[in-house]
Amino acid sequence: KAGVTQTPRYLIKTRGQQVTLSCSPISGHRSVSWYQQTPGQGLQFLFEYFSETQRNKGNFPGRFSGRQFSNSRSEMNVSTLELGDSALYLCASSLDGLGYGYTFGSGTRLTVV
Amino acid sequence: AQSVTQLDSQVPVFEEAPVELRCNYSSSVSVYLFWYVQYPNQGLQLLLKYLSGSTLVKGINGFEAEFNKSQTSFHLRKPSVHISDTAEYFCAVSAYSGNTGKLIFGQGTTLQVKP
C-alpha cells in the first residue's frame, strides 16, 4: 500500500511570507502528526489531528497551525515566516495515534531566506 | 512527561563488527518504545517497536532491542553491521494514553560504519 506522501519536497520562502505543507496519510489511518526537525533542536512535535480535530499540540507559537480534512489528509501552515523556521517538516500517520505504529513521510525541506 | 536520552551522539564502528546504540528514557506513565532510522535527506523508517510482551524485540535489517524496565533502557543492537547501516538512529517513546500522536525523540546517534 502507498506510504505517507508529503508535498512539496522542497520549498524556499522569504521571511514574512506564509507557507502551506501537505500530508496524505496511509489509507485507513485517521491520525496525522507533524514534527519539525532542526540540527539544534532535533525532532519536535508540532500537533496531531484525528478525525478533523486537533487532539494534541506541542509548544510552538500560534504562527504554526494545521487542519485535517474528511479524507484524513492534513495541511500545516506557517505564517510570517522567520529564518528559524527553516527545517525539515515531517508528518506521520497512524491508525489511532496511540502508539501502535507511526509511519513517516519523506518530509518537506523548508528554507527561509 | 517523558524524556529520552541517547547516550552517544556518534558511534564509529568497522564493517562486520557488532554495535550497540544506547537509549534511556524517563516517564511517570507506561510507554511504548521505538527505534527509527533516518538516511540522508529522507524521512524516518521504523526499525522496531516495543508495545508489550517479550522484552527482546526483533526488527528489520537484523536489528534487535531489549526493553529493560528496571533500568528504563531500550538499547539497540546488531551483531554485524554493514556499510549501508550508516545513518542517524533515533530512539522514541510515546505514552500509553493521553498525549495522542506524540512521539518524544532522543537527540539521535550517528552510526558511522567504516570499511
Short mmCIF file of C-alpha atoms in Angstrom, two decimals:
data_model
loop_
_atom_site.label_atom_id
_atom_site.label_comp_id
_atom_site.label_asym_id
_atom_site.label_seq_id
_atom_site.Cartn_x
_atom_site.Cartn_y
_atom_site.Cartn_z
CA LYS A 1 0.00 0.00 0.00
CA ALA A 2 1.07 3.58 -0.58
CA GLY A 3 3.06 5.25 2.17
CA VAL A 4 2.76 8.71 3.65
CA THR A 5 3.08 11.36 0.97
CA GLN A 6 4.31 14.85 1.69
CA THR A 7 4.32 17.67 -0.82
CA PRO A 8 6.25 19.57 -1.83
CA ARG A 9 9.64 18.01 -1.08
CA TYR A 10 11.48 21.31 -1.11
CA LEU A 11 10.42 24.92 -0.60
CA ILE A 12 12.25 28.22 -0.49
CA LYS A 13 10.38 31.14 1.02
CA THR A 14 11.20 34.68 2.06
CA ARG A 15 10.92 36.00 5.60
CA GLY A 16 7.44 37.28 6.32
CA GLN A 17 5.72 35.02 3.81
CA GLN A 18 3.45 32.15 4.70
CA VAL A 19 3.64 28.53 3.59
CA THR A 20 1.34 25.52 3.44
CA LEU A 21 2.60 21.96 3.54
CA SER A 22 0.53 18.90 2.70
CA CYS A 23 0.46 15.36 4.04
CA SER A 24 -1.54 12.41 2.72
CA PRO A 25 -1.61 9.56 5.26
CA ILE A 26 -1.72 5.85 4.62
CA SER A 27 -5.19 4.76 3.59
CA GLY A 28 -7.25 3.97 6.68
CA HIS A 29 -5.05 5.95 9.05
CA ARG A 30 -7.03 8.62 10.86
CA SER A 31 -4.26 10.21 12.93
CA VAL A 32 -1.73 12.61 11.44
CA SER A 33 1.06 14.17 13.46
CA TRP A 34 3.53 16.85 12.43
CA TYR A 35 7.13 17.29 13.53
CA GLN A 36 9.83 19.87 12.98
CA GLN A 37 13.41 18.65 12.67
CA THR A 38 16.36 21.01 13.03
CA PRO A 39 20.03 20.35 13.79
CA GLY A 40 19.83 22.31 17.02
CA GLN A 41 16.50 21.21 18.49
CA GLY A 42 16.16 17.78 16.95
CA LEU A 43 12.70 16.34 16.35
CA GLN A 44 9.91 18.31 18.00
CA PHE A 45 6.20 17.56 18.00
CA LEU A 46 4.00 20.24 16.49
CA PHE A 47 0.46 18.85 16.66
CA GLU A 48 -1.75 15.86 16.00
CA TYR A 49 -5.07 15.62 14.21
CA PHE A 50 -7.62 12.84 14.41
CA SER A 51 -10.93 12.84 12.57
CA GLU A 52 -10.54 16.50 11.63
CA THR A 53 -9.94 17.59 15.25
CA GLN A 54 -6.71 18.75 16.80
CA ARG A 55 -6.18 16.41 19.75
CA ASN A 56 -2.72 17.36 20.86
CA LYS A 57 -0.38 20.30 20.47
CA GLY A 58 3.29 20.95 21.12
CA ASN A 59 4.99 24.11 22.31
CA PHE A 60 5.10 26.15 19.14
CA PRO A 61 3.83 29.70 18.58
CA GLY A 62 0.44 30.36 17.05
CA ARG A 63 2.07 31.05 13.67
CA PHE A 64 2.09 27.28 13.27
CA SER A 65 -1.35 25.88 12.54
CA GLY A 66 -2.85 22.89 10.87
CA ARG A 67 -6.01 21.21 9.79
CA GLN A 68 -7.28 17.86 8.68
CA PHE A 69 -9.83 17.09 6.04
CA SER A 70 -12.54 14.44 5.98
CA ASN A 71 -10.30 12.14 3.90
CA SER A 72 -7.63 12.41 6.67
CA ARG A 73 -5.26 14.47 4.53
CA SER A 74 -3.65 17.18 6.57
CA GLU A 75 -2.07 20.54 5.95
CA MET A 76 0.11 22.66 8.14
CA ASN A 77 0.54 26.37 7.71
CA VAL A 78 3.26 28.65 8.94
CA SER A 79 2.55 32.36 8.77
CA THR A 80 5.01 35.25 8.96
CA LEU A 81 7.99 33.04 8.31
CA GLU A 82 11.19 33.57 10.27
CA LEU A 83 14.69 32.39 9.43
CA GLY A 84 14.49 29.99 12.35
CA ASP A 85 11.58 28.18 10.72
CA SER A 86 13.99 26.62 8.23
CA ALA A 87 13.72 22.92 8.92
CA LEU A 88 12.63 19.53 7.70
CA TYR A 89 8.93 19.13 8.42
CA LEU A 90 7.80 15.54 8.82
CA CYS A 91 4.36 14.13 9.10
CA ALA A 92 3.48 10.73 10.50
CA SER A 93 0.29 8.77 10.22
CA SER A 94 -1.13 6.03 12.39
CA LEU A 95 -4.39 4.20 12.84
CA ASP A 96 -5.28 5.90 16.08
CA GLY A 97 -2.31 7.94 17.30
CA LEU A 98 -1.98 5.84 20.42
CA GLY A 99 1.35 4.25 19.76
CA TYR A 100 0.70 1.14 17.71
CA GLY A 101 2.88 2.48 14.98
CA TYR A 102 3.72 5.69 13.25
CA THR A 103 4.72 5.80 9.59
CA PHE A 104 6.62 8.86 8.48
CA GLY A 105 6.70 10.63 5.17
CA SER A 106 9.91 11.79 3.48
CA GLY A 107 9.40 15.32 4.69
CA THR A 108 9.30 18.81 3.27
CA ARG A 109 12.55 20.76 3.44
CA LEU A 110 11.66 24.42 4.07
CA THR A 111 14.33 27.07 3.65
CA VAL A 112 13.53 30.62 4.70
CA VAL A 113 15.77 33.31 3.23
CA ALA B 1 6.11 13.95 30.97
CA GLN B 2 8.54 11.77 29.10
CA SER B 3 12.14 12.28 28.05
CA VAL B 4 14.64 10.25 26.05
CA THR B 5 18.42 10.27 26.29
CA GLN B 6 20.62 8.71 23.67
CA LEU B 7 23.92 8.30 25.38
CA ASP B 8 26.17 8.56 22.33
CA SER B 9 25.95 11.23 19.66
CA GLN B 10 28.30 9.33 17.34
CA VAL B 11 29.30 5.69 17.18
CA PRO B 12 32.08 4.73 14.76
CA VAL B 13 32.42 1.02 14.05
CA PHE B 14 34.13 -1.16 11.48
CA GLU B 15 32.14 -3.18 9.00
CA GLU B 16 31.07 -6.65 10.26
CA ALA B 17 31.65 -5.63 13.89
CA PRO B 18 28.80 -5.66 16.44
CA VAL B 19 27.22 -2.42 17.59
CA GLU B 20 25.05 -1.20 20.44
CA LEU B 21 23.27 2.16 20.42
CA ARG B 22 22.14 3.14 23.90
CA CYS B 23 18.84 4.71 24.88
CA ASN B 24 17.46 5.57 28.31
CA TYR B 25 14.07 7.06 28.95
CA SER B 26 12.18 8.70 31.76
CA SER B 27 8.43 8.58 32.22
CA SER B 28 5.88 8.69 35.01
CA VAL B 29 3.50 6.52 32.97
CA SER B 30 3.87 3.38 30.91
CA VAL B 31 5.24 3.95 27.43
CA TYR B 32 5.67 2.37 24.06
CA LEU B 33 9.24 2.38 22.74
CA PHE B 34 10.54 2.77 19.21
CA TRP B 35 13.73 2.91 17.20
CA TYR B 36 13.75 4.78 13.91
CA VAL B 37 16.47 5.18 11.29
CA GLN B 38 16.96 8.19 9.06
CA TYR B 39 19.08 8.16 5.93
CA PRO B 40 20.29 11.49 4.47
CA ASN B 41 17.52 13.63 3.03
CA GLN B 42 14.87 11.10 3.93
CA GLY B 43 12.14 10.64 6.50
CA LEU B 44 12.16 8.23 9.41
CA GLN B 45 11.86 4.49 8.94
CA LEU B 46 10.66 2.29 11.78
CA LEU B 47 13.23 -0.33 12.78
CA LEU B 48 11.34 -1.91 15.65
CA LYS B 49 8.92 -1.21 18.47
CA TYR B 50 8.12 -2.50 21.93
CA LEU B 51 4.48 -2.42 22.89
CA SER B 52 4.23 -5.27 25.41
CA GLY B 53 5.20 -8.89 25.91
CA SER B 54 8.69 -10.24 25.27
CA THR B 55 11.35 -7.74 26.22
CA LEU B 56 13.57 -8.77 23.30
CA VAL B 57 12.26 -7.23 20.12
CA LYS B 58 13.49 -8.09 16.66
CA GLY B 59 13.25 -5.59 13.85
CA ILE B 60 14.18 -5.10 10.25
CA ASN B 61 17.68 -5.30 8.77
CA GLY B 62 18.94 -7.61 11.54
CA PHE B 63 18.46 -5.12 14.38
CA GLU B 64 17.09 -6.04 17.79
CA ALA B 65 16.48 -4.19 21.04
CA GLU B 66 15.92 -5.17 24.63
CA PHE B 67 13.50 -3.41 26.93
CA ASN B 68 14.75 -3.19 30.50
CA LYS B 69 12.09 -1.73 32.74
CA SER B 70 14.21 -1.57 35.89
CA GLN B 71 16.94 0.37 34.11
CA THR B 72 14.48 2.26 31.90
CA SER B 73 16.58 1.40 28.88
CA PHE B 74 15.92 0.26 25.32
CA HIS B 75 19.29 -0.37 23.70
CA LEU B 76 19.54 -1.22 20.01
CA ARG B 77 21.95 -3.92 18.84
CA LYS B 78 23.17 -5.52 15.66
CA PRO B 79 25.65 -8.42 15.65
CA SER B 80 27.34 -7.46 12.37
CA VAL B 81 26.97 -4.08 10.67
CA HIS B 82 27.26 -3.18 7.02
CA ILE B 83 28.34 -0.01 5.28
CA SER B 84 24.69 0.53 4.36
CA ASP B 85 23.79 0.84 8.06
CA THR B 86 25.49 4.23 8.17
CA ALA B 87 22.68 6.59 9.18
CA GLU B 88 21.12 8.52 12.05
CA TYR B 89 19.22 6.45 14.61
CA PHE B 90 16.51 7.81 16.88
CA CYS B 91 15.01 6.30 20.00
CA ALA B 92 11.48 7.47 20.81
CA VAL B 93 8.72 6.91 23.35
CA SER B 94 5.02 7.56 23.43
CA ALA B 95 2.68 7.36 26.38
CA TYR B 96 0.13 4.54 26.66
CA SER B 97 -2.66 7.05 26.97
CA GLY B 98 -3.08 10.75 26.57
CA ASN B 99 -0.55 12.69 24.51
CA THR B 100 -2.04 11.15 21.42
CA GLY B 101 0.03 11.15 18.27
CA LYS B 102 3.08 12.41 20.12
CA LEU B 103 6.47 10.78 19.99
CA ILE B 104 9.26 12.08 22.20
CA PHE B 105 12.59 11.61 20.47
CA GLY B 106 16.14 11.42 21.65
CA GLN B 107 18.75 13.62 20.02
CA GLY B 108 19.89 10.85 17.72
CA THR B 109 23.00 8.72 17.31
CA THR B 110 25.03 8.83 14.12
CA LEU B 111 26.29 5.38 13.26
CA GLN B 112 29.39 5.55 11.05
CA VAL B 113 30.35 2.19 9.59
CA LYS B 114 33.90 2.13 8.25
CA PRO B 115 35.25 -0.37 5.72
#
